[in-house]
Amino acid sequence: MIELGSSLLPFEEFINTLKDFGKDKYHIHHPFHRLMVEGKLTPGQIRAWVVNRFYYQRILPMKDAAIISNCPFPEVRRIWIKRILNHDNYGIEMWIKLGEAVGLNREQIVEGNVLPAVRFAVDTYLNLCKHRSWIYGVATTLTELFAPQAIEERIVALKDKYPWIKPEGFEYFEWRLSQKGISEDFSGTINILKSHVKSPKDQMECIEALSFKLDLLWSLLDAVYYEYILKNDGKTPYD
Ligand SMILES: O=C(O)c1cc(C(=O)O)c2c(n1)C(=O)C(=O)c1cc(C(=O)O)[nH]c1-2
């Protein structure tokens, strides 16, 4: 964890410190992600990831609603509510489309058999957004500092190395990489934090939040890696 002492870092320096802190801990370095981009996953393993990651996707608008419910500032809520509308209008359905493009049916995705460790990690995320400060909740999205590179790498690999995936499956990632995706969400986060993070205590909240979120994304892949790569010689119920 970063030690800030009792001083308030200037905003730019603060964000650079967070970038430095998180860059080696992001799930882009996880062995499951590396296997994916190297083209080494079986169709069953890709499907297992899509099903488990859907549990994260479906919780996103709920955690955003929890953040809004804790936030007393209309100008913040006005920005944040777009995240809920985006995921509920497009994101969730696009992830289901990805599931169908990799050969799952809707029920397998929506009623998916999610690993207990994934459920515990993602449910903890929702609970923290309910019970910690709204600044903490907003700051959990700072992993979006690193997301474009991971998504870019993933989409290139999925297209090149898994030709059996139907192209309509890539819409979700294309949307996240577009101006209306992470880029718009992330600039909202930065503007909010710039105006509202005013004390060393607020900055510590942001660091804790980023640290939790990095661990959550990592844990999700740990669970999938253990169950579907290490166990049963890599066989999955989706083969
Ligand atoms: O595929 C990825 O690597 C990745 C990472 C992240 C992230 O770092 O939080 C998000 C997403 N994707 C994503 O698609 C998404 O909608 C999203 C929302 C959030 C958030 O914190 O509210 N993170 C992410």
Coordinates of N, CA and C and ligand atoms in Angstrom, one line a residue:
M1 N 0.8 -1.2 0.0 CA 0.0 0.0 0.0 C 0.9 1.3 0.0
I2 N 0.4 2.3 -0.7 CA 1.2 3.6 -0.7 C 1.0 4.3 0.6
E3 N 2.1 4.9 1.1 CA 2.1 5.7 2.3 C 2.1 7.1 1.9
L4 N 1.0 7.9 2.3 CA 1.0 9.3 1.9 C 1.4 10.2 3.0
G5 N 1.5 9.7 4.2 CA 1.8 10.6 5.4 C 0.7 11.5 5.6
S6 N 1.0 12.7 6.1 CA -0.2 13.6 6.4 C -0.3 14.7 5.3
S7 N 0.4 14.5 4.2 CA 0.4 15.6 3.1 C -0.7 15.2 2.0
L8 N -1.2 16.3 1.5 CA -2.1 16.1 0.3 C -1.3 16.2 -1.0
L9 N -1.3 15.2 -1.8 CA -0.5 15.3 -3.0 C -1.3 16.1 -4.0
P10 N -0.6 16.9 -4.8 CA -1.3 17.6 -5.9 C -2.0 16.6 -6.8
F11 N -3.1 16.9 -7.4 CA -4.0 15.9 -8.1 C -3.2 15.1 -9.1
E12 N -2.5 15.8 -10.0 CA -1.8 15.1 -11.1 C -0.8 14.1 -10.5
E13 N -0.1 14.5 -9.5 CA 0.9 13.7 -8.9 C 0.2 12.5 -8.2
F14 N -1.0 12.8 -7.6 CA -1.8 11.7 -7.0 C -2.1 10.6 -8.0
I15 N -2.7 11.1 -9.1 CA -3.1 10.1 -10.2 C -1.9 9.3 -10.7
N16 N -0.8 10.0 -10.8 CA 0.4 9.3 -11.3 C 0.9 8.3 -10.3
T17 N 0.8 8.6 -9.0 CA 1.1 7.7 -7.9 C 0.2 6.4 -8.0
L18 N -1.1 6.7 -8.2 CA -2.0 5.5 -8.3 C -1.7 4.6 -9.5
K19 N -1.3 5.3 -10.6 CA -0.9 4.5 -11.9 C 0.2 3.6 -11.6
D20 N 1.2 4.2 -10.9 CA 2.4 3.5 -10.6 C 2.2 2.3 -9.6
F21 N 1.3 2.6 -8.7 CA 0.9 1.6 -7.7 C 0.2 0.4 -8.4
G22 N -0.7 0.7 -9.3 CA -1.6 -0.3 -9.9 C -1.0 -1.1 -11.1
K23 N -0.1 -0.5 -11.8 CA 0.3 -1.0 -13.1 C 0.7 -2.5 -13.1
D24 N 1.4 -2.9 -12.1 CA 1.9 -4.3 -12.0 C 0.8 -5.2 -11.4
K25 N -0.2 -4.7 -10.8 CA -1.2 -5.5 -10.1 C -2.5 -5.7 -10.9
Y26 N -2.5 -5.1 -12.1 CA -3.8 -5.2 -12.9 C -3.9 -6.6 -13.5
H27 N -5.1 -7.0 -13.8 CA -5.4 -8.4 -14.2 C -4.8 -8.7 -15.6
I28 N -4.3 -7.7 -16.3 CA -3.6 -7.9 -17.6 C -2.4 -8.8 -17.4
H29 N -1.9 -8.9 -16.2 CA -0.7 -9.7 -15.9 C -1.1 -11.1 -15.4
H30 N -2.3 -11.3 -15.2 CA -2.7 -12.6 -14.6 C -2.5 -13.8 -15.6
P31 N -2.0 -15.0 -15.2 CA -1.8 -16.1 -16.1 C -3.0 -16.4 -17.0
F32 N -4.2 -16.3 -16.4 CA -5.4 -16.6 -17.3 C -5.5 -15.6 -18.5
H33 N -5.3 -14.3 -18.2 CA -5.3 -13.4 -19.3 C -4.2 -13.6 -20.3
R34 N -3.0 -13.9 -19.7 CA -1.9 -14.2 -20.6 C -2.2 -15.4 -21.6
L35 N -2.8 -16.5 -21.0 CA -3.1 -17.7 -21.8 C -4.1 -17.2 -22.9
M36 N -5.1 -16.4 -22.5 CA -6.1 -15.9 -23.5 C -5.4 -15.2 -24.6
V37 N -4.5 -14.2 -24.3 CA -4.0 -13.5 -25.4 C -3.0 -14.3 -26.2
E38 N -2.4 -15.3 -25.6 CA -1.5 -16.2 -26.4 C -2.3 -17.2 -27.3
G39 N -3.6 -17.2 -27.2 CA -4.4 -18.1 -28.0 C -4.5 -19.5 -27.4
K40 N -4.2 -19.7 -26.1 CA -4.0 -21.1 -25.6 C -5.2 -21.6 -24.9
L41 N -6.3 -20.9 -24.9 CA -7.5 -21.4 -24.1 C -8.4 -22.2 -25.1
T42 N -9.0 -23.2 -24.5 CA -10.0 -24.1 -25.2 C -11.3 -23.3 -25.3
P43 N -12.2 -23.7 -26.2 CA -13.5 -23.1 -26.3 C -14.2 -23.2 -24.9
G44 N -14.1 -24.3 -24.2 CA -14.7 -24.5 -22.9 C -14.2 -23.5 -21.9
Q45 N -12.9 -23.2 -21.9 CA -12.3 -22.3 -21.0 C -12.7 -20.9 -21.3
I46 N -12.8 -20.5 -22.5 CA -13.3 -19.2 -22.9 C -14.8 -19.0 -22.4
R47 N -15.6 -20.1 -22.6 CA -17.0 -20.0 -22.2 C -17.1 -19.9 -20.6
A48 N -16.2 -20.6 -20.0 CA -16.3 -20.6 -18.5 C -15.9 -19.1 -18.0
W49 N -15.0 -18.5 -18.7 CA -14.6 -17.1 -18.3 C -15.8 -16.2 -18.6
V50 N -16.4 -16.3 -19.7 CA -17.6 -15.4 -20.1 C -18.7 -15.6 -19.0
V51 N -19.0 -16.8 -18.6 CA -20.1 -17.0 -17.6 C -19.7 -16.4 -16.3
N52 N -18.5 -16.6 -15.8 CA -18.1 -16.1 -14.5 C -18.0 -14.6 -14.5
R53 N -17.4 -14.0 -15.6 CA -17.3 -12.6 -15.7 C -18.7 -11.9 -15.8
F54 N -19.7 -12.6 -16.3 CA -21.0 -12.1 -16.4 C -21.5 -11.7 -15.0
Y55 N -21.1 -12.4 -14.0 CA -21.5 -12.1 -12.6 C -21.0 -10.7 -12.2
Y56 N -19.8 -10.4 -12.7 CA -19.3 -9.0 -12.4 C -20.1 -8.0 -13.2
Q57 N -20.3 -8.3 -14.5 CA -21.0 -7.4 -15.4 C -22.4 -7.0 -14.8
R58 N -23.1 -8.0 -14.3 CA -24.5 -7.8 -13.9 C -24.5 -7.0 -12.6
I59 N -23.4 -7.0 -11.9 CA -23.4 -6.2 -10.6 C -23.0 -4.8 -10.8
L60 N -22.4 -4.5 -11.9 CA -21.9 -3.1 -12.2 C -23.0 -2.0 -11.9
P61 N -24.2 -2.1 -12.6 CA -25.2 -1.1 -12.4 C -25.7 -1.0 -10.9
M62 N -25.7 -2.2 -10.2 CA -26.1 -2.2 -8.9 C -25.1 -1.5 -7.9
K63 N -23.8 -1.7 -8.2 CA -22.8 -1.0 -7.4 C -22.9 0.5 -7.7
D64 N -23.1 0.9 -9.0 CA -23.2 2.3 -9.3 C -24.4 2.9 -8.6
A65 N -25.5 2.2 -8.5 CA -26.7 2.7 -7.8 C -26.4 2.9 -6.3
A66 N -25.6 2.0 -5.8 CA -25.2 2.1 -4.3 C -24.3 3.4 -4.1
I67 N -23.4 3.6 -5.1 CA -22.6 4.8 -5.0 C -23.5 6.1 -5.0
I68 N -24.4 6.1 -5.9 CA -25.3 7.2 -6.0 C -26.1 7.4 -4.7
S69 N -26.5 6.3 -4.2 CA -27.4 6.4 -3.0 C -26.6 7.0 -1.8
N70 N -25.3 6.9 -1.8 CA -24.5 7.5 -0.7 C -24.0 8.9 -1.0
C71 N -24.3 9.4 -2.2 CA -23.7 10.7 -2.7 C -24.6 11.9 -2.5
P72 N -24.3 12.9 -1.8 CA -25.2 14.0 -1.6 C -25.1 15.1 -2.7
F73 N -24.2 14.9 -3.7 CA -24.0 16.0 -4.7 C -24.7 15.7 -6.0
P74 N -25.7 16.5 -6.4 CA -26.4 16.3 -7.6 C -25.5 16.3 -8.8
E75 N -24.5 17.1 -8.8 CA -23.6 17.2 -10.0 C -22.8 15.9 -10.2
V76 N -22.6 15.2 -9.1 CA -21.9 13.9 -9.2 C -22.9 12.8 -9.6
R77 N -24.1 12.8 -9.0 CA -25.1 11.8 -9.4 C -25.5 11.9 -10.8
R78 N -25.5 13.2 -11.4 CA -25.9 13.4 -12.8 C -24.9 12.7 -13.7
I79 N -23.6 12.7 -13.3 CA -22.6 12.1 -14.2 C -22.7 10.6 -14.0
W80 N -22.8 10.2 -12.7 CA -22.7 8.7 -12.4 C -23.8 7.9 -12.9
I81 N -25.0 8.5 -13.0 CA -26.2 7.7 -13.4 C -26.0 7.2 -14.9
K82 N -25.2 7.9 -15.7 CA -25.0 7.5 -17.0 C -24.4 6.0 -17.1
R83 N -23.6 5.7 -16.1 CA -23.0 4.4 -16.0 C -24.1 3.3 -15.9
I84 N -25.1 3.6 -15.1 CA -26.2 2.6 -14.9 C -27.0 2.5 -16.2
L85 N -27.3 3.6 -16.8 CA -28.1 3.6 -18.1 C -27.3 2.9 -19.2
N86 N -26.0 3.1 -19.2 CA -25.2 2.5 -20.3 C -25.2 1.0 -20.1
H87 N -24.9 0.5 -18.9 CA -24.9 -1.0 -18.7 C -26.3 -1.6 -18.8
D88 N -27.3 -0.9 -18.3 CA -28.6 -1.5 -18.3 C -29.2 -1.4 -19.7
N89 N -28.9 -0.4 -20.5 CA -29.4 -0.3 -21.9 C -28.6 -1.1 -22.9
Y90 N -27.3 -1.2 -22.7 CA -26.5 -1.8 -23.7 C -25.5 -2.9 -23.1
G91 N -24.8 -2.6 -22.1 CA -23.7 -3.4 -21.7 C -24.0 -4.9 -21.4
I92 N -25.1 -5.0 -20.6 CA -25.5 -6.4 -20.1 C -25.9 -7.2 -21.3
E93 N -26.7 -6.6 -22.2 CA -27.1 -7.4 -23.4 C -25.9 -7.7 -24.3
M94 N -25.0 -6.8 -24.4 CA -23.8 -7.0 -25.3 C -23.0 -8.2 -24.7
W95 N -22.9 -8.2 -23.4 CA -22.1 -9.4 -22.8 C -22.8 -10.7 -23.1
I96 N -24.2 -10.7 -23.0 CA -24.9 -11.9 -23.3 C -24.7 -12.3 -24.8
K97 N -24.6 -11.3 -25.7 CA -24.3 -11.5 -27.1 C -22.9 -12.2 -27.2
L98 N -22.0 -11.7 -26.4 CA -20.6 -12.3 -26.4 C -20.8 -13.8 -26.0
G99 N -21.6 -14.0 -25.0 CA -21.8 -15.4 -24.6 C -22.3 -16.3 -25.7
E100 N -23.3 -15.7 -26.4 CA -23.9 -16.5 -27.5 C -22.9 -16.7 -28.6
A101 N -22.0 -15.7 -28.9 CA -21.0 -15.8 -29.9 C -20.0 -16.8 -29.6
V102 N -19.8 -17.2 -28.3 CA -18.8 -18.2 -28.0 C -19.5 -19.6 -27.8
G103 N -20.8 -19.6 -28.1 CA -21.5 -20.9 -28.2 C -22.3 -21.3 -26.9
L104 N -22.6 -20.3 -26.1 CA -23.5 -20.5 -24.9 C -24.9 -20.1 -25.3
N105 N -25.9 -20.7 -24.5 CA -27.2 -20.1 -24.7 C -27.5 -19.1 -23.6
R106 N -28.5 -18.3 -23.8 CA -28.8 -17.3 -22.9 C -29.0 -17.8 -21.4
E107 N -29.6 -18.9 -21.3 CA -29.8 -19.4 -19.9 C -28.5 -19.8 -19.3
Q108 N -27.6 -20.3 -20.0 CA -26.3 -20.7 -19.4 C -25.5 -19.4 -19.0
I109 N -25.8 -18.3 -19.6 CA -25.1 -17.1 -19.2 C -25.8 -16.4 -18.0
V110 N -27.1 -16.3 -18.2 CA -27.9 -15.5 -17.2 C -28.0 -16.3 -15.9
E111 N -28.3 -17.6 -16.0 CA -28.5 -18.5 -14.8 C -27.1 -19.2 -14.5
G112 N -26.0 -18.6 -15.0 CA -24.8 -19.3 -15.1 C -24.3 -19.9 -13.7
N113 N -23.5 -21.0 -13.9 CA -23.0 -21.6 -12.7 C -21.7 -20.9 -12.3
V114 N -21.9 -19.9 -11.4 CA -20.7 -19.1 -11.1 C -20.0 -19.7 -9.9
L115 N -18.6 -19.6 -10.0 CA -17.8 -20.2 -9.0 C -18.0 -19.4 -7.7
P116 N -18.0 -20.2 -6.5 CA -18.2 -19.5 -5.2 C -17.2 -18.3 -5.0
A117 N -15.9 -18.5 -5.3 CA -15.0 -17.4 -5.1 C -15.3 -16.2 -5.9
V118 N -15.8 -16.4 -7.1 CA -16.2 -15.2 -7.9 C -17.3 -14.5 -7.3
R119 N -18.3 -15.3 -6.8 CA -19.5 -14.7 -6.2 C -19.1 -13.9 -4.9
F120 N -18.2 -14.5 -4.1 CA -17.8 -13.8 -2.9 C -17.1 -12.5 -3.2
A121 N -16.2 -12.6 -4.2 CA -15.4 -11.4 -4.5 C -16.3 -10.3 -5.1
V122 N -17.2 -10.6 -6.0 CA -18.1 -9.6 -6.6 C -19.1 -9.1 -5.6
D123 N -19.6 -10.0 -4.8 CA -20.6 -9.5 -3.8 C -19.9 -8.6 -2.8
T124 N -18.7 -8.8 -2.5 CA -17.9 -7.9 -1.6 C -17.8 -6.5 -2.2
Y125 N -17.6 -6.5 -3.5 CA -17.6 -5.2 -4.2 C -18.9 -4.4 -4.0
L126 N -20.0 -5.1 -4.2 CA -21.3 -4.5 -4.1 C -21.4 -4.0 -2.6
N127 N -21.1 -4.8 -1.7 CA -21.3 -4.4 -0.3 C -20.4 -3.3 0.1
L128 N -19.2 -3.2 -0.4 CA -18.3 -2.1 -0.1 C -18.8 -0.8 -0.7
C129 N -19.4 -0.9 -1.9 CA -20.0 0.3 -2.5 C -21.2 0.8 -1.7
K130 N -21.9 -0.2 -1.0 CA -23.0 0.2 -0.2 C -22.6 0.9 1.1
H131 N -21.5 0.3 1.7 CA -21.2 0.7 3.1 C -20.0 1.6 3.2
R132 N -19.2 1.8 2.2 CA -18.1 2.7 2.3 C -18.6 4.1 1.8
S133 N -17.7 5.1 1.8 CA -18.1 6.4 1.3 C -18.3 6.4 -0.2
W134 N -19.0 7.4 -0.7 CA -19.3 7.5 -2.1 C -17.9 7.7 -2.8
I135 N -17.0 8.4 -2.2 CA -15.7 8.7 -2.8 C -15.0 7.4 -3.0
Y136 N -15.0 6.5 -2.0 CA -14.4 5.2 -2.1 C -15.0 4.4 -3.3
G137 N -16.4 4.5 -3.4 CA -17.1 3.8 -4.5 C -16.6 4.3 -5.9
V138 N -16.6 5.7 -6.0 CA -16.2 6.3 -7.3 C -14.7 5.8 -7.6
A139 N -13.9 5.8 -6.6 CA -12.5 5.5 -6.8 C -12.2 4.1 -7.2
T140 N -13.2 3.2 -6.9 CA -13.0 1.8 -7.3 C -12.9 1.7 -8.8
T141 N -13.4 2.7 -9.5 CA -13.4 2.6 -11.0 C -12.1 3.0 -11.5
L142 N -11.1 3.4 -10.7 CA -9.8 3.9 -11.2 C -9.1 2.7 -11.9
T143 N -9.5 1.5 -11.7 CA -8.9 0.4 -12.5 C -9.1 0.8 -14.0
E144 N -10.0 1.6 -14.4 CA -10.2 2.0 -15.8 C -9.0 2.8 -16.3
L145 N -8.1 3.2 -15.4 CA -6.8 3.7 -15.9 C -6.1 2.7 -16.8
F146 N -6.3 1.4 -16.5 CA -5.5 0.3 -17.1 C -6.4 -0.5 -18.1
A147 N -7.7 -0.3 -18.0 CA -8.6 -1.2 -18.8 C -8.4 -1.2 -20.3
P148 N -8.3 0.0 -20.9 CA -8.2 0.0 -22.4 C -7.1 -0.9 -22.9
Q149 N -6.0 -0.9 -22.3 CA -4.9 -1.8 -22.8 C -5.3 -3.3 -22.7
A150 N -5.9 -3.6 -21.6 CA -6.3 -5.0 -21.4 C -7.4 -5.4 -22.5
I151 N -8.3 -4.5 -22.7 CA -9.4 -4.8 -23.6 C -8.9 -4.9 -25.0
E152 N -8.0 -3.9 -25.4 CA -7.4 -3.9 -26.7 C -6.7 -5.2 -27.0
E153 N -5.9 -5.6 -26.0 CA -5.1 -6.9 -26.2 C -6.0 -8.1 -26.3
R154 N -7.1 -8.0 -25.5 CA -8.1 -9.2 -25.5 C -8.8 -9.3 -26.9
I155 N -9.3 -8.1 -27.4 CA -10.1 -8.2 -28.6 C -9.2 -8.6 -29.8
V156 N -8.0 -8.1 -29.8 CA -7.1 -8.5 -30.9 C -6.9 -10.0 -30.9
A157 N -6.6 -10.5 -29.7 CA -6.3 -12.0 -29.5 C -7.6 -12.8 -29.9
L158 N -8.7 -12.3 -29.4 CA -9.9 -13.1 -29.6 C -10.2 -13.2 -31.1
K159 N -10.0 -12.1 -31.8 CA -10.3 -12.1 -33.3 C -9.3 -12.9 -34.0
D160 N -8.0 -12.8 -33.6 CA -6.9 -13.5 -34.4 C -6.8 -15.0 -34.1
K161 N -6.9 -15.3 -32.8 CA -6.5 -16.6 -32.3 C -7.7 -17.6 -32.0
Y162 N -8.9 -17.0 -32.1 CA -10.1 -17.9 -31.8 C -11.1 -17.6 -32.9
P163 N -10.8 -18.1 -34.2 CA -11.6 -17.7 -35.3 C -13.0 -18.3 -35.2
W164 N -13.2 -19.3 -34.3 CA -14.5 -19.9 -34.1 C -15.5 -18.9 -33.4
I165 N -15.0 -17.8 -32.8 CA -15.9 -16.9 -32.1 C -16.6 -16.0 -33.2
K166 N -18.0 -15.9 -33.1 CA -18.7 -15.1 -34.0 C -18.4 -13.6 -33.8
P167 N -18.3 -12.9 -34.9 CA -17.8 -11.5 -34.8 C -18.8 -10.6 -34.0
E168 N -20.1 -10.9 -33.9 CA -21.0 -10.0 -33.2 C -20.7 -10.1 -31.7
G169 N -19.9 -11.0 -31.3 CA -19.4 -11.1 -29.9 C -18.5 -10.0 -29.4
F170 N -17.9 -9.3 -30.4 CA -16.9 -8.3 -30.0 C -17.5 -7.0 -29.7
E171 N -18.8 -6.8 -30.0 CA -19.4 -5.5 -29.8 C -19.2 -4.9 -28.4
Y172 N -19.2 -5.8 -27.4 CA -19.1 -5.3 -26.0 C -17.7 -4.5 -25.9
F173 N -16.7 -5.2 -26.3 CA -15.3 -4.7 -26.2 C -15.1 -3.4 -27.1
E174 N -15.7 -3.5 -28.3 CA -15.6 -2.3 -29.2 C -16.3 -1.1 -28.5
W175 N -17.5 -1.3 -27.9 CA -18.2 -0.3 -27.2 C -17.3 0.3 -26.0
R176 N -16.7 -0.6 -25.3 CA -15.9 -0.1 -24.2 C -14.7 0.7 -24.7
L177 N -14.1 0.4 -25.8 CA -13.0 1.1 -26.4 C -13.4 2.4 -27.1
S178 N -14.7 2.5 -27.4 CA -15.1 3.7 -28.1 C -15.1 4.9 -27.2
Q179 N -15.3 6.1 -27.8 CA -15.4 7.4 -27.1 C -16.5 7.3 -26.0
K180 N -17.6 6.6 -26.3 CA -18.7 6.5 -25.4 C -18.5 5.5 -24.3
G181 N -17.4 4.8 -24.3 CA -17.2 3.7 -23.3 C -16.3 4.2 -22.2
I182 N -15.2 3.5 -22.0 CA -14.3 3.8 -20.8 C -13.9 5.3 -20.8
S183 N -13.6 5.8 -22.0 CA -13.0 7.1 -22.1 C -13.9 8.2 -21.5
E184 N -15.2 8.1 -21.8 CA -16.2 9.0 -21.2 C -16.4 8.8 -19.7
D185 N -16.5 7.5 -19.4 CA -16.7 7.1 -17.9 C -15.5 7.6 -17.1
F186 N -14.3 7.4 -17.7 CA -13.1 7.7 -16.9 C -12.9 9.2 -16.8
S187 N -13.2 10.0 -17.8 CA -13.1 11.4 -17.6 C -14.1 11.9 -16.6
G188 N -15.3 11.3 -16.5 CA -16.2 11.7 -15.4 C -15.6 11.4 -14.1
T189 N -15.0 10.2 -13.9 CA -14.3 9.9 -12.6 C -13.3 10.9 -12.2
I190 N -12.4 11.2 -13.2 CA -11.3 12.2 -12.9 C -11.8 13.5 -12.5
N191 N -12.9 14.0 -13.2 CA -13.4 15.3 -12.9 C -14.0 15.3 -11.5
I192 N -14.7 14.3 -11.2 CA -15.3 14.2 -9.8 C -14.3 14.1 -8.8
L193 N -13.3 13.3 -8.9 CA -12.2 13.2 -7.9 C -11.4 14.5 -7.7
K194 N -11.2 15.1 -8.9 CA -10.5 16.4 -8.8 C -11.2 17.4 -8.0
S195 N -12.6 17.5 -8.1 CA -13.3 18.4 -7.3 C -13.6 18.0 -5.9
H196 N -13.6 16.7 -5.6 CA -14.1 16.3 -4.3 C -13.0 15.7 -3.4
V197 N -11.9 15.3 -3.9 CA -10.9 14.7 -3.1 C -10.0 15.8 -2.5
K198 N -10.2 16.2 -1.3 CA -9.6 17.4 -0.7 C -8.8 17.2 0.5
S199 N -8.6 16.0 0.9 CA -7.8 15.8 2.1 C -7.0 14.5 2.0
P200 N -5.9 14.4 2.8 CA -5.1 13.1 2.8 C -6.0 11.9 3.1
K201 N -7.0 12.1 3.9 CA -7.9 11.0 4.2 C -8.7 10.6 3.0
D202 N -9.2 11.5 2.2 CA -9.9 11.2 0.9 C -8.9 10.5 0.0
Q203 N -7.7 10.9 -0.1 CA -6.7 10.3 -1.0 C -6.4 8.9 -0.5
M204 N -6.4 8.6 0.8 CA -6.2 7.3 1.3 C -7.3 6.4 0.9
E205 N -8.6 6.9 1.0 CA -9.8 6.2 0.6 C -9.6 5.7 -0.9
C206 N -9.1 6.6 -1.7 CA -9.0 6.3 -3.1 C -8.0 5.2 -3.3
I207 N -6.9 5.2 -2.6 CA -5.9 4.2 -2.7 C -6.4 2.8 -2.2
E208 N -7.1 2.9 -1.1 CA -7.7 1.6 -0.6 C -8.7 1.0 -1.7
A209 N -9.5 2.0 -2.3 CA -10.5 1.5 -3.2 C -9.8 0.9 -4.4
L210 N -8.8 1.5 -4.9 CA -8.1 1.0 -6.1 C -7.5 -0.4 -5.8
S211 N -6.9 -0.4 -4.6 CA -6.3 -1.7 -4.2 C -7.3 -2.8 -4.1
F212 N -8.4 -2.5 -3.5 CA -9.5 -3.5 -3.4 C -9.9 -4.0 -4.8
K213 N -10.1 -3.0 -5.7 CA -10.6 -3.4 -7.0 C -9.6 -4.2 -7.9
L214 N -8.3 -3.8 -7.7 CA -7.3 -4.6 -8.4 C -7.3 -6.1 -7.9
D215 N -7.5 -6.2 -6.6 CA -7.6 -7.6 -6.0 C -8.8 -8.3 -6.4
L216 N -9.9 -7.6 -6.5 CA -11.2 -8.3 -7.0 C -11.0 -8.8 -8.4
L217 N -10.5 -8.0 -9.3 CA -10.3 -8.5 -10.7 C -9.3 -9.7 -10.8
W218 N -8.3 -9.6 -9.9 CA -7.3 -10.6 -9.9 C -7.9 -11.9 -9.3
S219 N -8.7 -11.8 -8.3 CA -9.3 -13.0 -7.6 C -10.2 -13.7 -8.6
L220 N -11.0 -12.9 -9.3 CA -11.9 -13.5 -10.3 C -11.2 -14.4 -11.2
L221 N -10.0 -13.9 -11.7 CA -9.3 -14.8 -12.6 C -8.6 -15.9 -11.9
D222 N -8.2 -15.7 -10.6 CA -7.6 -16.8 -9.9 C -8.6 -18.0 -9.8
A223 N -9.8 -17.6 -9.5 CA -10.9 -18.7 -9.3 C -11.0 -19.5 -10.6
V224 N -11.1 -18.7 -11.7 CA -11.3 -19.3 -13.1 C -10.1 -20.2 -13.4
Y225 N -8.9 -19.7 -13.2 CA -7.7 -20.4 -13.5 C -7.6 -21.7 -12.7
Y226 N -7.9 -21.6 -11.4 CA -7.8 -22.9 -10.6 C -8.8 -23.9 -11.1
E227 N -10.1 -23.5 -11.3 CA -11.1 -24.4 -11.6 C -11.0 -25.0 -13.0
Y228 N -10.7 -24.1 -14.0 CA -10.8 -24.6 -15.4 C -9.5 -24.8 -16.1
I229 N -8.3 -24.4 -15.5 CA -7.0 -24.7 -16.1 C -6.3 -25.7 -15.3
L230 N -6.2 -25.5 -14.0 CA -5.4 -26.4 -13.1 C -6.1 -27.7 -12.8
K231 N -7.4 -27.6 -12.5 CA -8.2 -28.8 -12.1 C -8.6 -29.6 -13.4
N232 N -8.8 -30.9 -13.2 CA -9.4 -31.8 -14.2 C -8.7 -31.7 -15.6
D233 N -7.3 -31.4 -15.6 CA -6.6 -31.3 -16.8 C -7.2 -30.3 -17.8
G234 N -7.8 -29.2 -17.2 CA -8.3 -28.2 -18.1 C -9.6 -28.5 -18.7
K235 N -10.3 -29.6 -18.3 CA -11.6 -29.9 -18.8 C -12.6 -29.0 -18.1
T236 N -13.7 -28.6 -18.8 CA -14.7 -27.8 -18.2 C -16.1 -28.3 -18.6
P237 N -17.1 -27.9 -17.8 CA -18.5 -28.3 -18.2 C -19.0 -27.7 -19.5
Y238 N -18.2 -26.8 -20.1 CA -18.6 -26.1 -21.3 C -17.9 -26.7 -22.5
D239 N -17.1 -27.8 -22.4 CA -16.4 -28.3 -23.5 C -17.3 -28.9 -24.6
Ligands
LIG1 O1 -12.3 -6.2 -19.5 C1 -11.7 -5.6 -18.6 O2 -10.4 -5.8 -18.4 C2 -12.4 -4.6 -17.9 C3 -11.9 -4.0 -16.7 C4 -12.6 -3.1 -16.0 C5 -12.0 -2.5 -14.8 O3 -10.7 -2.4 -14.8 O4 -12.6 -2.1 -13.9 C6 -14.0 -2.8 -16.4 C7 -14.4 -3.4 -17.6 N1 -13.6 -4.3 -18.3 C8 -15.7 -3.2 -18.2 O5 -16.0 -3.7 -19.2 C9 -16.6 -2.3 -17.5 O6 -17.7 -2.1 -18.0 C10 -16.2 -1.8 -16.3 C11 -16.8 -1.0 -15.4 C12 -16.0 -0.8 -14.4 C13 -16.2 0.0 -13.1 O7 -15.3 0.0 -12.3 O8 -17.4 0.5 -12.9 N2 -14.8 -1.4 -14.6 C14 -14.9 -2.0 -15.8

